[in-house]
Amino acid sequence: MPHAEPLLTPPEAARWAARSGLPLASDRTQAVAATADHIHSVVAVLRELDFADTPPAAHRAAEETHKVEAHDAAV
């Protein structure tokens, strides 16, 4: 759900970028601020999801590593 006011304004985006050593051209600050707000809203939704019964990705990767593959030599 979009929020009414942006969390990051274009001037703040420019200030944070400059502080990080990545100065933005003035025509990019609006897009960067909008993108940051969108990312923030997606992360906020993900934080609300309940992953209590979901094993960590490392668990799945370990299962995949230990699978025995059947190879077919037919061509």
PDB file of N, CA and C in Angstrom:
ATOM      1  N   MET A   1       0.845  -1.168   0.000  1.00  0.00           N
ATOM      2  CA  MET A   1       0.000   0.000   0.000  1.00  0.00           C
ATOM      3  C   MET A   1       0.902   1.247   0.000  1.00  0.00           C
ATOM      4  N   PRO A   2       0.770   2.148  -0.977  1.00  0.00           N
ATOM      5  CA  PRO A   2       1.625   3.331  -1.026  1.00  0.00           C
ATOM      6  C   PRO A   2       1.361   4.251   0.161  1.00  0.00           C
ATOM      7  N   HIS A   3       2.407   4.874   0.627  1.00  0.00           N
ATOM      8  CA  HIS A   3       2.253   5.811   1.735  1.00  0.00           C
ATOM      9  C   HIS A   3       1.996   7.206   1.186  1.00  0.00           C
ATOM     10  N   ALA A   4       1.371   8.058   2.002  1.00  0.00           N
ATOM     11  CA  ALA A   4       0.964   9.388   1.555  1.00  0.00           C
ATOM     12  C   ALA A   4       2.168  10.283   1.259  1.00  0.00           C
ATOM     13  N   GLU A   5       3.100  10.316   2.170  1.00  0.00           N
ATOM     14  CA  GLU A   5       4.266  11.174   1.986  1.00  0.00           C
ATOM     15  C   GLU A   5       5.493  10.317   1.705  1.00  0.00           C
ATOM     16  N   PRO A   6       6.369  10.806   0.841  1.00  0.00           N
ATOM     17  CA  PRO A   6       7.585  10.022   0.590  1.00  0.00           C
ATOM     18  C   PRO A   6       8.450   9.951   1.851  1.00  0.00           C
ATOM     19  N   LEU A   7       9.080   8.816   2.057  1.00  0.00           N
ATOM     20  CA  LEU A   7       9.978   8.670   3.194  1.00  0.00           C
ATOM     21  C   LEU A   7      11.301   9.368   2.933  1.00  0.00           C
ATOM     22  N   LEU A   8      11.672   9.426   1.671  1.00  0.00           N
ATOM     23  CA  LEU A   8      12.921  10.057   1.285  1.00  0.00           C
ATOM     24  C   LEU A   8      12.621  11.094   0.213  1.00  0.00           C
ATOM     25  N   THR A   9      12.895  12.334   0.501  1.00  0.00           N
ATOM     26  CA  THR A   9      12.663  13.393  -0.480  1.00  0.00           C
ATOM     27  C   THR A   9      13.855  13.481  -1.434  1.00  0.00           C
ATOM     28  N   PRO A  10      13.659  14.067  -2.606  1.00  0.00           N
ATOM     29  CA  PRO A  10      14.786  14.212  -3.537  1.00  0.00           C
ATOM     30  C   PRO A  10      16.004  14.935  -2.928  1.00  0.00           C
ATOM     31  N   PRO A  11      15.813  16.025  -2.168  1.00  0.00           N
ATOM     32  CA  PRO A  11      16.996  16.634  -1.558  1.00  0.00           C
ATOM     33  C   PRO A  11      17.705  15.718  -0.557  1.00  0.00           C
ATOM     34  N   GLU A  12      16.921  14.926   0.192  1.00  0.00           N
ATOM     35  CA  GLU A  12      17.533  13.976   1.122  1.00  0.00           C
ATOM     36  C   GLU A  12      18.284  12.889   0.368  1.00  0.00           C
ATOM     37  N   ALA A  13      17.727  12.432  -0.756  1.00  0.00           N
ATOM     38  CA  ALA A  13      18.402  11.416  -1.571  1.00  0.00           C
ATOM     39  C   ALA A  13      19.742  11.951  -2.057  1.00  0.00           C
ATOM     40  N   ALA A  14      19.764  13.189  -2.495  1.00  0.00           N
ATOM     41  CA  ALA A  14      21.005  13.818  -2.961  1.00  0.00           C
ATOM     42  C   ALA A  14      22.005  13.934  -1.818  1.00  0.00           C
ATOM     43  N   ARG A  15      21.518  14.324  -0.656  1.00  0.00           N
ATOM     44  CA  ARG A  15      22.396  14.489   0.503  1.00  0.00           C
ATOM     45  C   ARG A  15      22.988  13.147   0.935  1.00  0.00           C
ATOM     46  N   TRP A  16      22.160  12.102   1.018  1.00  0.00           N
ATOM     47  CA  TRP A  16      22.658  10.781   1.408  1.00  0.00           C
ATOM     48  C   TRP A  16      23.615  10.214   0.371  1.00  0.00           C
ATOM     49  N   ALA A  17      23.319  10.420  -0.893  1.00  0.00           N
ATOM     50  CA  ALA A  17      24.207   9.927  -1.950  1.00  0.00           C
ATOM     51  C   ALA A  17      25.565  10.622  -1.866  1.00  0.00           C
ATOM     52  N   ALA A  18      25.554  11.932  -1.704  1.00  0.00           N
ATOM     53  CA  ALA A  18      26.812  12.684  -1.599  1.00  0.00           C
ATOM     54  C   ALA A  18      27.591  12.238  -0.367  1.00  0.00           C
ATOM     55  N   ARG A  19      26.882  12.009   0.719  1.00  0.00           N
ATOM     56  CA  ARG A  19      27.536  11.562   1.953  1.00  0.00           C
ATOM     57  C   ARG A  19      28.195  10.190   1.765  1.00  0.00           C
ATOM     58  N   SER A  20      27.622   9.373   0.882  1.00  0.00           N
ATOM     59  CA  SER A  20      28.172   8.045   0.604  1.00  0.00           C
ATOM     60  C   SER A  20      29.248   8.071  -0.470  1.00  0.00           C
ATOM     61  N   GLY A  21      29.538   9.248  -0.997  1.00  0.00           N
ATOM     62  CA  GLY A  21      30.548   9.365  -2.042  1.00  0.00           C
ATOM     63  C   GLY A  21      30.012   9.106  -3.435  1.00  0.00           C
ATOM     64  N   LEU A  22      28.696   9.133  -3.590  1.00  0.00           N
ATOM     65  CA  LEU A  22      28.068   8.912  -4.889  1.00  0.00           C
ATOM     66  C   LEU A  22      27.174  10.097  -5.254  1.00  0.00           C
ATOM     67  N   PRO A  23      27.774  11.212  -5.590  1.00  0.00           N
ATOM     68  CA  PRO A  23      26.940  12.384  -5.891  1.00  0.00           C
ATOM     69  C   PRO A  23      25.998  12.122  -7.066  1.00  0.00           C
ATOM     70  N   LEU A  24      24.765  12.605  -6.939  1.00  0.00           N
ATOM     71  CA  LEU A  24      23.755  12.419  -7.976  1.00  0.00           C
ATOM     72  C   LEU A  24      23.601  13.680  -8.807  1.00  0.00           C
ATOM     73  N   ALA A  25      23.351  13.485 -10.086  1.00  0.00           N
ATOM     74  CA  ALA A  25      22.980  14.627 -10.934  1.00  0.00           C
ATOM     75  C   ALA A  25      21.603  15.092 -10.482  1.00  0.00           C
ATOM     76  N   SER A  26      21.350  16.359 -10.571  1.00  0.00           N
ATOM     77  CA  SER A  26      20.089  16.909 -10.061  1.00  0.00           C
ATOM     78  C   SER A  26      18.864  16.302 -10.746  1.00  0.00           C
ATOM     79  N   ASP A  27      19.007  15.844 -11.978  1.00  0.00           N
ATOM     80  CA  ASP A  27      17.859  15.248 -12.666  1.00  0.00           C
ATOM     81  C   ASP A  27      17.602  13.799 -12.237  1.00  0.00           C
ATOM     82  N   ARG A  28      18.441  13.226 -11.387  1.00  0.00           N
ATOM     83  CA  ARG A  28      18.286  11.838 -10.933  1.00  0.00           C
ATOM     84  C   ARG A  28      17.722  11.721  -9.515  1.00  0.00           C
ATOM     85  N   THR A  29      17.718  12.812  -8.751  1.00  0.00           N
ATOM     86  CA  THR A  29      17.314  12.719  -7.343  1.00  0.00           C
ATOM     87  C   THR A  29      15.869  12.260  -7.166  1.00  0.00           C
ATOM     88  N   GLN A  30      14.966  12.714  -8.028  1.00  0.00           N
ATOM     89  CA  GLN A  30      13.552  12.318  -7.926  1.00  0.00           C
ATOM     90  C   GLN A  30      13.414  10.808  -8.136  1.00  0.00           C
ATOM     91  N   ALA A  31      14.064  10.287  -9.157  1.00  0.00           N
ATOM     92  CA  ALA A  31      13.974   8.850  -9.449  1.00  0.00           C
ATOM     93  C   ALA A  31      14.607   8.019  -8.335  1.00  0.00           C
ATOM     94  N   VAL A  32      15.729   8.466  -7.814  1.00  0.00           N
ATOM     95  CA  VAL A  32      16.404   7.730  -6.740  1.00  0.00           C
ATOM     96  C   VAL A  32      15.538   7.720  -5.482  1.00  0.00           C
ATOM     97  N   ALA A  33      14.945   8.853  -5.151  1.00  0.00           N
ATOM     98  CA  ALA A  33      14.078   8.927  -3.975  1.00  0.00           C
ATOM     99  C   ALA A  33      12.858   8.023  -4.144  1.00  0.00           C
ATOM    100  N   ALA A  34      12.255   8.026  -5.323  1.00  0.00           N
ATOM    101  CA  ALA A  34      11.085   7.179  -5.572  1.00  0.00           C
ATOM    102  C   ALA A  34      11.460   5.701  -5.503  1.00  0.00           C
ATOM    103  N   THR A  35      12.615   5.340  -6.044  1.00  0.00           N
ATOM    104  CA  THR A  35      13.072   3.948  -6.005  1.00  0.00           C
ATOM    105  C   THR A  35      13.337   3.516  -4.570  1.00  0.00           C
ATOM    106  N   ALA A  36      13.985   4.359  -3.795  1.00  0.00           N
ATOM    107  CA  ALA A  36      14.259   4.042  -2.390  1.00  0.00           C
ATOM    108  C   ALA A  36      12.958   3.858  -1.613  1.00  0.00           C
ATOM    109  N   ASP A  37      11.965   4.702  -1.876  1.00  0.00           N
ATOM    110  CA  ASP A  37      10.672   4.555  -1.209  1.00  0.00           C
ATOM    111  C   ASP A  37       9.990   3.246  -1.593  1.00  0.00           C
ATOM    112  N   HIS A  38      10.094   2.883  -2.865  1.00  0.00           N
ATOM    113  CA  HIS A  38       9.485   1.632  -3.313  1.00  0.00           C
ATOM    114  C   HIS A  38      10.164   0.434  -2.637  1.00  0.00           C
ATOM    115  N   ILE A  39      11.471   0.444  -2.611  1.00  0.00           N
ATOM    116  CA  ILE A  39      12.215  -0.632  -1.953  1.00  0.00           C
ATOM    117  C   ILE A  39      11.818  -0.717  -0.480  1.00  0.00           C
ATOM    118  N   HIS A  40      11.711   0.414   0.165  1.00  0.00           N
ATOM    119  CA  HIS A  40      11.309   0.442   1.577  1.00  0.00           C
ATOM    120  C   HIS A  40       9.928  -0.180   1.759  1.00  0.00           C
ATOM    121  N   SER A  41       8.987   0.127   0.869  1.00  0.00           N
ATOM    122  CA  SER A  41       7.643  -0.424   1.015  1.00  0.00           C
ATOM    123  C   SER A  41       7.632  -1.936   0.786  1.00  0.00           C
ATOM    124  N   VAL A  42       8.439  -2.440  -0.139  1.00  0.00           N
ATOM    125  CA  VAL A  42       8.523  -3.881  -0.377  1.00  0.00           C
ATOM    126  C   VAL A  42       9.135  -4.580   0.835  1.00  0.00           C
ATOM    127  N   VAL A  43      10.202  -4.029   1.374  1.00  0.00           N
ATOM    128  CA  VAL A  43      10.849  -4.618   2.546  1.00  0.00           C
ATOM    129  C   VAL A  43       9.890  -4.620   3.736  1.00  0.00           C
ATOM    130  N   ALA A  44       9.103  -3.568   3.872  1.00  0.00           N
ATOM    131  CA  ALA A  44       8.141  -3.507   4.981  1.00  0.00           C
ATOM    132  C   ALA A  44       7.122  -4.646   4.883  1.00  0.00           C
ATOM    133  N   VAL A  45       6.666  -4.953   3.675  1.00  0.00           N
ATOM    134  CA  VAL A  45       5.724  -6.056   3.489  1.00  0.00           C
ATOM    135  C   VAL A  45       6.410  -7.385   3.799  1.00  0.00           C
ATOM    136  N   LEU A  46       7.635  -7.565   3.339  1.00  0.00           N
ATOM    137  CA  LEU A  46       8.357  -8.811   3.605  1.00  0.00           C
ATOM    138  C   LEU A  46       8.578  -9.023   5.094  1.00  0.00           C
ATOM    139  N   ARG A  47       8.804  -7.946   5.833  1.00  0.00           N
ATOM    140  CA  ARG A  47       9.012  -8.070   7.282  1.00  0.00           C
ATOM    141  C   ARG A  47       7.764  -8.557   7.996  1.00  0.00           C
ATOM    142  N   GLU A  48       6.600  -8.344   7.395  1.00  0.00           N
ATOM    143  CA  GLU A  48       5.349  -8.758   8.017  1.00  0.00           C
ATOM    144  C   GLU A  48       5.024 -10.229   7.767  1.00  0.00           C
ATOM    145  N   LEU A  49       5.711 -10.869   6.820  1.00  0.00           N
ATOM    146  CA  LEU A  49       5.434 -12.264   6.507  1.00  0.00           C
ATOM    147  C   LEU A  49       5.953 -13.181   7.608  1.00  0.00           C
ATOM    148  N   ASP A  50       5.211 -14.256   7.848  1.00  0.00           N
ATOM    149  CA  ASP A  50       5.587 -15.221   8.872  1.00  0.00           C
ATOM    150  C   ASP A  50       6.312 -16.393   8.217  1.00  0.00           C
ATOM    151  N   PHE A  51       7.597 -16.503   8.450  1.00  0.00           N
ATOM    152  CA  PHE A  51       8.403 -17.582   7.902  1.00  0.00           C
ATOM    153  C   PHE A  51       8.785 -18.601   8.979  1.00  0.00           C
ATOM    154  N   ALA A  52       7.976 -18.712   9.996  1.00  0.00           N
ATOM    155  CA  ALA A  52       8.310 -19.552  11.148  1.00  0.00           C
ATOM    156  C   ALA A  52       8.598 -21.001  10.775  1.00  0.00           C
ATOM    157  N   ASP A  53       7.849 -21.583   9.857  1.00  0.00           N
ATOM    158  CA  ASP A  53       8.032 -22.995   9.503  1.00  0.00           C
ATOM    159  C   ASP A  53       8.904 -23.196   8.266  1.00  0.00           C
ATOM    160  N   THR A  54       9.487 -22.142   7.770  1.00  0.00           N
ATOM    161  CA  THR A  54      10.309 -22.229   6.568  1.00  0.00           C
ATOM    162  C   THR A  54      11.776 -22.395   6.953  1.00  0.00           C
ATOM    163  N   PRO A  55      12.415 -23.483   6.508  1.00  0.00           N
ATOM    164  CA  PRO A  55      13.831 -23.645   6.848  1.00  0.00           C
ATOM    165  C   PRO A  55      14.686 -22.624   6.100  1.00  0.00           C
ATOM    166  N   PRO A  56      15.830 -22.289   6.638  1.00  0.00           N
ATOM    167  CA  PRO A  56      16.718 -21.337   5.969  1.00  0.00           C
ATOM    168  C   PRO A  56      17.173 -21.866   4.607  1.00  0.00           C
ATOM    169  N   ALA A  57      17.560 -20.987   3.725  1.00  0.00           N
ATOM    170  CA  ALA A  57      18.004 -21.370   2.384  1.00  0.00           C
ATOM    171  C   ALA A  57      19.199 -22.317   2.446  1.00  0.00           C
ATOM    172  N   ALA A  58      20.057 -22.170   3.430  1.00  0.00           N
ATOM    173  CA  ALA A  58      21.230 -23.038   3.555  1.00  0.00           C
ATOM    174  C   ALA A  58      20.799 -24.490   3.755  1.00  0.00           C
ATOM    175  N   HIS A  59      19.695 -24.697   4.423  1.00  0.00           N
ATOM    176  CA  HIS A  59      19.169 -26.045   4.635  1.00  0.00           C
ATOM    177  C   HIS A  59      18.791 -26.675   3.300  1.00  0.00           C
ATOM    178  N   ARG A  60      18.116 -25.923   2.456  1.00  0.00           N
ATOM    179  CA  ARG A  60      17.713 -26.421   1.135  1.00  0.00           C
ATOM    180  C   ARG A  60      18.938 -26.678   0.261  1.00  0.00           C
ATOM    181  N   ALA A  61      19.912 -25.798   0.312  1.00  0.00           N
ATOM    182  CA  ALA A  61      21.125 -25.974  -0.482  1.00  0.00           C
ATOM    183  C   ALA A  61      21.853 -27.247  -0.058  1.00  0.00           C
ATOM    184  N   ALA A  62      21.866 -27.548   1.227  1.00  0.00           N
ATOM    185  CA  ALA A  62      22.515 -28.758   1.717  1.00  0.00           C
ATOM    186  C   ALA A  62      21.774 -29.994   1.214  1.00  0.00           C
ATOM    187  N   GLU A  63      20.450 -29.941   1.174  1.00  0.00           N
ATOM    188  CA  GLU A  63      19.672 -31.062   0.657  1.00  0.00           C
ATOM    189  C   GLU A  63      20.000 -31.296  -0.815  1.00  0.00           C
ATOM    190  N   GLU A  64      20.091 -30.226  -1.590  1.00  0.00           N
ATOM    191  CA  GLU A  64      20.385 -30.333  -3.016  1.00  0.00           C
ATOM    192  C   GLU A  64      21.779 -30.914  -3.242  1.00  0.00           C
ATOM    193  N   THR A  65      22.724 -30.563  -2.397  1.00  0.00           N
ATOM    194  CA  THR A  65      24.098 -31.033  -2.532  1.00  0.00           C
ATOM    195  C   THR A  65      24.198 -32.535  -2.320  1.00  0.00           C
ATOM    196  N   HIS A  66      23.378 -33.077  -1.442  1.00  0.00           N
ATOM    197  CA  HIS A  66      23.482 -34.489  -1.084  1.00  0.00           C
ATOM    198  C   HIS A  66      22.568 -35.391  -1.913  1.00  0.00           C
ATOM    199  N   LYS A  67      21.876 -34.866  -2.888  1.00  0.00           N
ATOM    200  CA  LYS A  67      21.037 -35.689  -3.751  1.00  0.00           C
ATOM    201  C   LYS A  67      21.911 -36.533  -4.676  1.00  0.00           C
ATOM    202  N   VAL A  68      21.471 -37.731  -4.907  1.00  0.00           N
ATOM    203  CA  VAL A  68      22.179 -38.604  -5.844  1.00  0.00           C
ATOM    204  C   VAL A  68      21.445 -38.489  -7.178  1.00  0.00           C
ATOM    205  N   GLU A  69      22.177 -38.126  -8.200  1.00  0.00           N
ATOM    206  CA  GLU A  69      21.581 -37.969  -9.513  1.00  0.00           C
ATOM    207  C   GLU A  69      21.727 -39.250 -10.322  1.00  0.00           C
ATOM    208  N   ALA A  70      20.675 -39.630 -11.015  1.00  0.00           N
ATOM    209  CA  ALA A  70      20.743 -40.772 -11.912  1.00  0.00           C
ATOM    210  C   ALA A  70      21.171 -40.254 -13.277  1.00  0.00           C
ATOM    211  N   HIS A  71      22.231 -40.812 -13.806  1.00  0.00           N
ATOM    212  CA  HIS A  71      22.741 -40.375 -15.098  1.00  0.00           C
ATOM    213  C   HIS A  71      22.337 -41.387 -16.161  1.00  0.00           C
ATOM    214  N   ASP A  72      21.894 -40.897 -17.268  1.00  0.00           N
ATOM    215  CA  ASP A  72      21.520 -41.750 -18.390  1.00  0.00           C
ATOM    216  C   ASP A  72      22.510 -41.529 -19.505  1.00  0.00           C
ATOM    217  N   ALA A  73      23.202 -42.580 -19.908  1.00  0.00           N
ATOM    218  CA  ALA A  73      24.243 -42.455 -20.921  1.00  0.00           C
ATOM    219  C   ALA A  73      23.681 -42.548 -22.328  1.00  0.00           C
ATOM    220  N   ALA A  74      22.367 -42.712 -22.461  1.00  0.00           N
ATOM    221  CA  ALA A  74      21.784 -42.817 -23.798  1.00  0.00           C
ATOM    222  C   ALA A  74      21.921 -41.499 -24.538  1.00  0.00           C
ATOM    223  N   VAL A  75      22.193 -41.608 -25.826  1.00  0.00           N
ATOM    224  CA  VAL A  75      22.354 -40.401 -26.644  1.00  0.00           C
ATOM    225  C   VAL A  75      21.280 -40.379 -27.699  1.00  0.00           C
TER     226      VAL A  75
END
